[in-house]
Amino acid sequence: MHKSVQDILDMKKRGEKISVITGYDYTLASLCDKAGIDIMLVGDSAGMVMLGYDNTIPVTVEQMCLFTEAVSRARQNSLLVADLPFMSYQVNIDEAIRNSGRLIKSGADAVKLEGGTVMAETIRSIIDVGIPVMGHIGLQPQTTMLSQGYRVQGKTKDTAMKLIQDAKELEEAGVFGIVLEMVSKEVAEIISETVAIPTIGIGSGGGCNGQ
């Protein structure tokens, strides 16, 4: 029996570190699963790693379903989370639910989407139909080429407070965990101590609940 969302929540309560790795294919996923990885993320970074795109923006739901199916055939033990690609959830809530369902049918246990407070209503709607959601704040690769740029987030008081508020609102919306990407170490520690759900750091220091 593979790990459940509740298992991941319980790991934070017990103070256990959570291991997360990105995988896109059957072979790598098999090795990672056997190694005892807690969460396997089918990331839309597959666009660059597997398909040769310059960024994640061109990735389609169909492509994410294909990668998710491959990883799901390999996993026996890990929780499987799949990324909702760019513009698969931002247009309207109906599309967000429909595309989340497609990833679940492809073998995912949960979906991940980018955005803070602005995505709270969408997240609630996806969860309301029974699909677990993981949040993602800080550097957001789907839109960083359009706005933020590749830099550490939360270095000023205003941006730090915004990230902390985003994390609180994502928790209230019902996410079971939050990815903090390139968030300043200090802000990541505050968020990890403030919310009851696990934080997964990508370049955000050692104070997160998982890496």
PDB file of C-alpha atoms in Angstrom:
ATOM      1  CA  MET A   1       0.000   0.000   0.000  1.00  0.00           C
ATOM      2  CA  HIS A   2       1.483   3.333  -1.011  1.00  0.00           C
ATOM      3  CA  LYS A   3       1.631   6.397   1.232  1.00  0.00           C
ATOM      4  CA  SER A   4      -1.482   8.516   1.615  1.00  0.00           C
ATOM      5  CA  VAL A   5      -1.969  12.245   2.137  1.00  0.00           C
ATOM      6  CA  GLN A   6      -2.679  11.480   5.795  1.00  0.00           C
ATOM      7  CA  ASP A   7       0.643   9.653   6.088  1.00  0.00           C
ATOM      8  CA  ILE A   8       2.426  12.796   4.892  1.00  0.00           C
ATOM      9  CA  LEU A   9       0.503  14.982   7.351  1.00  0.00           C
ATOM     10  CA  ASP A  10       1.381  12.577  10.162  1.00  0.00           C
ATOM     11  CA  MET A  11       5.077  12.812   9.269  1.00  0.00           C
ATOM     12  CA  LYS A  12       5.041  16.531  10.052  1.00  0.00           C
ATOM     13  CA  LYS A  13       3.263  15.899  13.356  1.00  0.00           C
ATOM     14  CA  ARG A  14       5.987  13.408  14.308  1.00  0.00           C
ATOM     15  CA  GLY A  15       8.715  15.814  13.241  1.00  0.00           C
ATOM     16  CA  GLU A  16       9.964  13.499  10.487  1.00  0.00           C
ATOM     17  CA  LYS A  17      11.635  14.962   7.407  1.00  0.00           C
ATOM     18  CA  ILE A  18       9.803  14.315   4.122  1.00  0.00           C
ATOM     19  CA  SER A  19      11.690  13.299   0.988  1.00  0.00           C
ATOM     20  CA  VAL A  20      10.373  14.430  -2.393  1.00  0.00           C
ATOM     21  CA  ILE A  21      11.802  13.765  -5.839  1.00  0.00           C
ATOM     22  CA  THR A  22      10.687  14.722  -9.330  1.00  0.00           C
ATOM     23  CA  GLY A  23      10.178  11.874 -11.784  1.00  0.00           C
ATOM     24  CA  TYR A  24       8.835  11.589 -15.298  1.00  0.00           C
ATOM     25  CA  ASP A  25       9.406   8.005 -16.468  1.00  0.00           C
ATOM     26  CA  TYR A  26       8.926   4.398 -15.402  1.00  0.00           C
ATOM     27  CA  THR A  27      12.614   3.533 -14.936  1.00  0.00           C
ATOM     28  CA  LEU A  28      13.600   6.451 -12.702  1.00  0.00           C
ATOM     29  CA  ALA A  29      10.337   6.210 -10.765  1.00  0.00           C
ATOM     30  CA  SER A  30      10.975   2.515 -10.055  1.00  0.00           C
ATOM     31  CA  LEU A  31      14.402   3.257  -8.593  1.00  0.00           C
ATOM     32  CA  CYS A  32      13.173   6.182  -6.493  1.00  0.00           C
ATOM     33  CA  ASP A  33      10.176   4.265  -5.202  1.00  0.00           C
ATOM     34  CA  LYS A  34      12.336   1.339  -4.119  1.00  0.00           C
ATOM     35  CA  ALA A  35      14.695   3.777  -2.396  1.00  0.00           C
ATOM     36  CA  GLY A  36      11.852   4.841  -0.089  1.00  0.00           C
ATOM     37  CA  ILE A  37      11.042   8.330  -1.395  1.00  0.00           C
ATOM     38  CA  ASP A  38       7.953   9.679   0.399  1.00  0.00           C
ATOM     39  CA  ILE A  39       6.498  11.761  -2.456  1.00  0.00           C
ATOM     40  CA  MET A  40       7.118  11.486  -6.171  1.00  0.00           C
ATOM     41  CA  LEU A  41       6.213  14.629  -8.081  1.00  0.00           C
ATOM     42  CA  VAL A  42       5.473  14.412 -11.785  1.00  0.00           C
ATOM     43  CA  GLY A  43       6.593  17.960 -12.493  1.00  0.00           C
ATOM     44  CA  ASP A  44       5.803  20.085 -15.491  1.00  0.00           C
ATOM     45  CA  SER A  45       9.574  20.570 -15.588  1.00  0.00           C
ATOM     46  CA  ALA A  46       9.288  17.482 -17.799  1.00  0.00           C
ATOM     47  CA  GLY A  47       8.831  20.073 -20.510  1.00  0.00           C
ATOM     48  CA  MET A  48      12.506  21.013 -20.257  1.00  0.00           C
ATOM     49  CA  VAL A  49      13.979  17.731 -19.002  1.00  0.00           C
ATOM     50  CA  MET A  50      12.149  15.305 -21.285  1.00  0.00           C
ATOM     51  CA  LEU A  51      10.828  17.378 -24.191  1.00  0.00           C
ATOM     52  CA  GLY A  52      13.493  20.036 -24.664  1.00  0.00           C
ATOM     53  CA  TYR A  53      11.310  23.118 -24.182  1.00  0.00           C
ATOM     54  CA  ASP A  54      12.888  26.331 -22.914  1.00  0.00           C
ATOM     55  CA  ASN A  55      10.427  26.538 -20.004  1.00  0.00           C
ATOM     56  CA  THR A  56       7.278  24.902 -18.624  1.00  0.00           C
ATOM     57  CA  ILE A  57       4.764  27.119 -20.437  1.00  0.00           C
ATOM     58  CA  PRO A  58       4.194  24.871 -23.532  1.00  0.00           C
ATOM     59  CA  VAL A  59       3.465  21.735 -21.465  1.00  0.00           C
ATOM     60  CA  THR A  60      -0.043  20.337 -22.031  1.00  0.00           C
ATOM     61  CA  VAL A  61      -2.398  18.327 -19.863  1.00  0.00           C
ATOM     62  CA  GLU A  62      -2.115  15.464 -22.350  1.00  0.00           C
ATOM     63  CA  GLN A  63       1.652  15.371 -21.877  1.00  0.00           C
ATOM     64  CA  MET A  64       1.318  15.502 -18.085  1.00  0.00           C
ATOM     65  CA  CYS A  65      -1.145  12.613 -18.209  1.00  0.00           C
ATOM     66  CA  LEU A  66       1.341  10.546 -20.222  1.00  0.00           C
ATOM     67  CA  PHE A  67       4.182  11.158 -17.754  1.00  0.00           C
ATOM     68  CA  THR A  68       1.858  10.544 -14.799  1.00  0.00           C
ATOM     69  CA  GLU A  69       0.727   7.211 -16.220  1.00  0.00           C
ATOM     70  CA  ALA A  70       4.345   6.086 -16.661  1.00  0.00           C
ATOM     71  CA  VAL A  71       5.327   7.013 -13.100  1.00  0.00           C
ATOM     72  CA  SER A  72       2.158   5.514 -11.615  1.00  0.00           C
ATOM     73  CA  ARG A  73       2.951   2.114 -13.147  1.00  0.00           C
ATOM     74  CA  ALA A  74       6.266   2.104 -11.309  1.00  0.00           C
ATOM     75  CA  ARG A  75       5.307   3.362  -7.889  1.00  0.00           C
ATOM     76  CA  GLN A  76       4.435   0.967  -5.092  1.00  0.00           C
ATOM     77  CA  ASN A  77       5.214   2.989  -1.961  1.00  0.00           C
ATOM     78  CA  SER A  78       5.366   6.749  -2.643  1.00  0.00           C
ATOM     79  CA  LEU A  79       2.548   9.295  -2.712  1.00  0.00           C
ATOM     80  CA  LEU A  80       2.186  10.458  -6.313  1.00  0.00           C
ATOM     81  CA  VAL A  81       1.537  14.158  -6.985  1.00  0.00           C
ATOM     82  CA  ALA A  82       1.174  15.581 -10.511  1.00  0.00           C
ATOM     83  CA  ASP A  83       1.558  19.196 -11.642  1.00  0.00           C
ATOM     84  CA  LEU A  84      -1.309  20.994 -13.302  1.00  0.00           C
ATOM     85  CA  PRO A  85       0.411  22.726 -16.250  1.00  0.00           C
ATOM     86  CA  PHE A  86       0.158  26.383 -17.219  1.00  0.00           C
ATOM     87  CA  MET A  87      -3.365  27.528 -18.131  1.00  0.00           C
ATOM     88  CA  SER A  88      -4.949  24.198 -17.196  1.00  0.00           C
ATOM     89  CA  TYR A  89      -6.467  25.657 -14.013  1.00  0.00           C
ATOM     90  CA  GLN A  90      -6.349  29.455 -14.285  1.00  0.00           C
ATOM     91  CA  VAL A  91      -9.144  30.031 -16.827  1.00  0.00           C
ATOM     92  CA  ASN A  92     -12.045  28.860 -14.697  1.00  0.00           C
ATOM     93  CA  ILE A  93     -12.906  26.462 -11.904  1.00  0.00           C
ATOM     94  CA  ASP A  94     -14.674  23.952 -14.159  1.00  0.00           C
ATOM     95  CA  GLU A  95     -11.523  23.512 -16.226  1.00  0.00           C
ATOM     96  CA  ALA A  96      -9.412  23.236 -13.085  1.00  0.00           C
ATOM     97  CA  ILE A  97     -11.604  20.427 -11.751  1.00  0.00           C
ATOM     98  CA  ARG A  98     -11.773  18.649 -15.115  1.00  0.00           C
ATOM     99  CA  ASN A  99      -8.005  18.719 -15.634  1.00  0.00           C
ATOM    100  CA  SER A 100      -7.318  17.685 -12.052  1.00  0.00           C
ATOM    101  CA  GLY A 101      -9.584  14.710 -12.626  1.00  0.00           C
ATOM    102  CA  ARG A 102      -7.659  13.747 -15.750  1.00  0.00           C
ATOM    103  CA  LEU A 103      -4.417  13.590 -13.759  1.00  0.00           C
ATOM    104  CA  ILE A 104      -6.080  11.521 -11.040  1.00  0.00           C
ATOM    105  CA  LYS A 105      -7.420   9.123 -13.681  1.00  0.00           C
ATOM    106  CA  SER A 106      -3.860   8.872 -15.004  1.00  0.00           C
ATOM    107  CA  GLY A 107      -2.674   7.581 -11.627  1.00  0.00           C
ATOM    108  CA  ALA A 108      -1.934  10.611  -9.448  1.00  0.00           C
ATOM    109  CA  ASP A 109      -3.051  10.708  -5.809  1.00  0.00           C
ATOM    110  CA  ALA A 110      -3.065  14.513  -5.733  1.00  0.00           C
ATOM    111  CA  VAL A 111      -2.391  17.550  -7.915  1.00  0.00           C
ATOM    112  CA  LYS A 112      -0.139  20.561  -7.402  1.00  0.00           C
ATOM    113  CA  LEU A 113      -0.780  24.076  -8.640  1.00  0.00           C
ATOM    114  CA  GLU A 114       1.028  27.384  -8.358  1.00  0.00           C
ATOM    115  CA  GLY A 115      -0.287  30.541  -6.706  1.00  0.00           C
ATOM    116  CA  GLY A 116      -1.246  31.919  -3.323  1.00  0.00           C
ATOM    117  CA  THR A 117      -4.351  33.765  -2.189  1.00  0.00           C
ATOM    118  CA  VAL A 118      -5.611  34.254  -5.751  1.00  0.00           C
ATOM    119  CA  MET A 119      -5.947  30.473  -6.185  1.00  0.00           C
ATOM    120  CA  ALA A 120      -7.738  29.759  -2.885  1.00  0.00           C
ATOM    121  CA  GLU A 121     -11.246  29.477  -4.362  1.00  0.00           C
ATOM    122  CA  THR A 122     -10.036  27.176  -7.140  1.00  0.00           C
ATOM    123  CA  ILE A 123      -8.238  24.981  -4.616  1.00  0.00           C
ATOM    124  CA  ARG A 124     -11.340  24.697  -2.457  1.00  0.00           C
ATOM    125  CA  SER A 125     -13.408  23.669  -5.464  1.00  0.00           C
ATOM    126  CA  ILE A 126     -10.945  20.943  -6.505  1.00  0.00           C
ATOM    127  CA  ILE A 127     -10.795  19.619  -2.944  1.00  0.00           C
ATOM    128  CA  ASP A 128     -14.590  19.707  -2.668  1.00  0.00           C
ATOM    129  CA  VAL A 129     -14.846  17.063  -5.411  1.00  0.00           C
ATOM    130  CA  GLY A 130     -12.446  14.810  -3.502  1.00  0.00           C
ATOM    131  CA  ILE A 131      -9.071  15.604  -5.104  1.00  0.00           C
ATOM    132  CA  PRO A 132      -6.211  16.476  -2.708  1.00  0.00           C
ATOM    133  CA  VAL A 133      -4.186  19.571  -3.618  1.00  0.00           C
ATOM    134  CA  MET A 134      -0.631  20.655  -2.866  1.00  0.00           C
ATOM    135  CA  GLY A 135       0.139  24.377  -3.066  1.00  0.00           C
ATOM    136  CA  HIS A 136       3.217  26.105  -4.495  1.00  0.00           C
ATOM    137  CA  ILE A 137       4.386  29.630  -3.619  1.00  0.00           C
ATOM    138  CA  GLY A 138       7.587  31.629  -3.842  1.00  0.00           C
ATOM    139  CA  LEU A 139       9.219  31.314  -7.228  1.00  0.00           C
ATOM    140  CA  GLN A 140       6.521  30.081  -9.606  1.00  0.00           C
ATOM    141  CA  PRO A 141       8.169  28.658 -12.744  1.00  0.00           C
ATOM    142  CA  GLN A 142       5.027  28.799 -14.877  1.00  0.00           C
ATOM    143  CA  THR A 143       4.923  32.592 -14.696  1.00  0.00           C
ATOM    144  CA  THR A 144       8.441  33.583 -13.647  1.00  0.00           C
ATOM    145  CA  MET A 145       9.454  34.243 -17.257  1.00  0.00           C
ATOM    146  CA  LEU A 146       6.488  36.613 -17.493  1.00  0.00           C
ATOM    147  CA  SER A 147       6.920  38.486 -14.224  1.00  0.00           C
ATOM    148  CA  GLN A 148       9.147  37.642 -11.288  1.00  0.00           C
ATOM    149  CA  GLY A 149      12.458  36.538 -12.737  1.00  0.00           C
ATOM    150  CA  TYR A 150      14.626  33.839 -11.196  1.00  0.00           C
ATOM    151  CA  ARG A 151      15.460  35.327  -7.812  1.00  0.00           C
ATOM    152  CA  VAL A 152      14.963  34.546  -4.155  1.00  0.00           C
ATOM    153  CA  GLN A 153      11.490  35.512  -2.944  1.00  0.00           C
ATOM    154  CA  GLY A 154      10.576  37.176   0.365  1.00  0.00           C
ATOM    155  CA  LYS A 155      13.668  39.359   0.869  1.00  0.00           C
ATOM    156  CA  THR A 156      11.704  42.536   1.662  1.00  0.00           C
ATOM    157  CA  LYS A 157       9.197  43.032   4.474  1.00  0.00           C
ATOM    158  CA  ASP A 158       6.238  43.384   2.102  1.00  0.00           C
ATOM    159  CA  THR A 159       7.062  40.310   0.019  1.00  0.00           C
ATOM    160  CA  ALA A 160       7.789  38.289   3.158  1.00  0.00           C
ATOM    161  CA  MET A 161       4.423  39.200   4.688  1.00  0.00           C
ATOM    162  CA  LYS A 162       2.685  38.368   1.407  1.00  0.00           C
ATOM    163  CA  LEU A 163       4.253  34.890   1.325  1.00  0.00           C
ATOM    164  CA  ILE A 164       3.289  34.218   4.938  1.00  0.00           C
ATOM    165  CA  GLN A 165      -0.290  35.336   4.239  1.00  0.00           C
ATOM    166  CA  ASP A 166      -0.412  33.212   1.076  1.00  0.00           C
ATOM    167  CA  ALA A 167       0.687  30.156   3.064  1.00  0.00           C
ATOM    168  CA  LYS A 168      -1.971  30.725   5.718  1.00  0.00           C
ATOM    169  CA  GLU A 169      -4.699  31.138   3.106  1.00  0.00           C
ATOM    170  CA  LEU A 170      -3.588  28.023   1.221  1.00  0.00           C
ATOM    171  CA  GLU A 171      -3.798  26.081   4.474  1.00  0.00           C
ATOM    172  CA  GLU A 172      -7.282  27.471   5.121  1.00  0.00           C
ATOM    173  CA  ALA A 173      -8.271  26.502   1.562  1.00  0.00           C
ATOM    174  CA  GLY A 174      -7.394  22.905   2.421  1.00  0.00           C
ATOM    175  CA  VAL A 175      -4.043  22.075   0.786  1.00  0.00           C
ATOM    176  CA  PHE A 176      -2.208  19.185   2.461  1.00  0.00           C
ATOM    177  CA  GLY A 177       1.221  20.714   1.874  1.00  0.00           C
ATOM    178  CA  ILE A 178       2.989  23.683   0.313  1.00  0.00           C
ATOM    179  CA  VAL A 179       6.050  23.801  -1.904  1.00  0.00           C
ATOM    180  CA  LEU A 180       8.247  26.802  -1.058  1.00  0.00           C
ATOM    181  CA  GLU A 181      10.518  27.481  -4.027  1.00  0.00           C
ATOM    182  CA  MET A 182      13.451  29.878  -3.652  1.00  0.00           C
ATOM    183  CA  VAL A 183      11.922  31.500  -0.568  1.00  0.00           C
ATOM    184  CA  SER A 184      14.380  33.187   1.792  1.00  0.00           C
ATOM    185  CA  LYS A 185      15.502  30.858   4.571  1.00  0.00           C
ATOM    186  CA  GLU A 186      14.065  33.092   7.303  1.00  0.00           C
ATOM    187  CA  VAL A 187      10.617  33.365   5.707  1.00  0.00           C
ATOM    188  CA  ALA A 188      10.523  29.624   4.943  1.00  0.00           C
ATOM    189  CA  GLU A 189      11.221  28.877   8.608  1.00  0.00           C
ATOM    190  CA  ILE A 190       8.447  31.224   9.745  1.00  0.00           C
ATOM    191  CA  ILE A 191       5.961  29.630   7.349  1.00  0.00           C
ATOM    192  CA  SER A 192       6.990  26.105   8.387  1.00  0.00           C
ATOM    193  CA  GLU A 193       6.419  26.996  12.042  1.00  0.00           C
ATOM    194  CA  THR A 194       3.161  28.886  11.352  1.00  0.00           C
ATOM    195  CA  VAL A 195       1.185  26.346   9.308  1.00  0.00           C
ATOM    196  CA  ALA A 196       0.208  22.883  10.538  1.00  0.00           C
ATOM    197  CA  ILE A 197       0.726  21.286   7.123  1.00  0.00           C
ATOM    198  CA  PRO A 198       4.099  20.189   5.693  1.00  0.00           C
ATOM    199  CA  THR A 199       6.318  22.584   3.752  1.00  0.00           C
ATOM    200  CA  ILE A 200       8.565  21.226   1.013  1.00  0.00           C
ATOM    201  CA  GLY A 201      11.575  23.370   0.223  1.00  0.00           C
ATOM    202  CA  ILE A 202      13.179  23.888  -3.167  1.00  0.00           C
ATOM    203  CA  GLY A 203      16.199  26.059  -2.439  1.00  0.00           C
ATOM    204  CA  SER A 204      14.515  27.516   0.644  1.00  0.00           C
ATOM    205  CA  GLY A 205      16.836  26.405   3.438  1.00  0.00           C
ATOM    206  CA  GLY A 206      16.810  23.544   5.895  1.00  0.00           C
ATOM    207  CA  GLY A 207      13.909  24.779   8.003  1.00  0.00           C
ATOM    208  CA  CYS A 208      11.233  23.249   5.764  1.00  0.00           C
ATOM    209  CA  ASN A 209       9.601  19.950   6.692  1.00  0.00           C
ATOM    210  CA  GLY A 210      10.844  18.280   3.550  1.00  0.00           C
ATOM    211  CA  GLN A 211      13.168  18.784   0.621  1.00  0.00           C
TER     212      GLN A 211
END
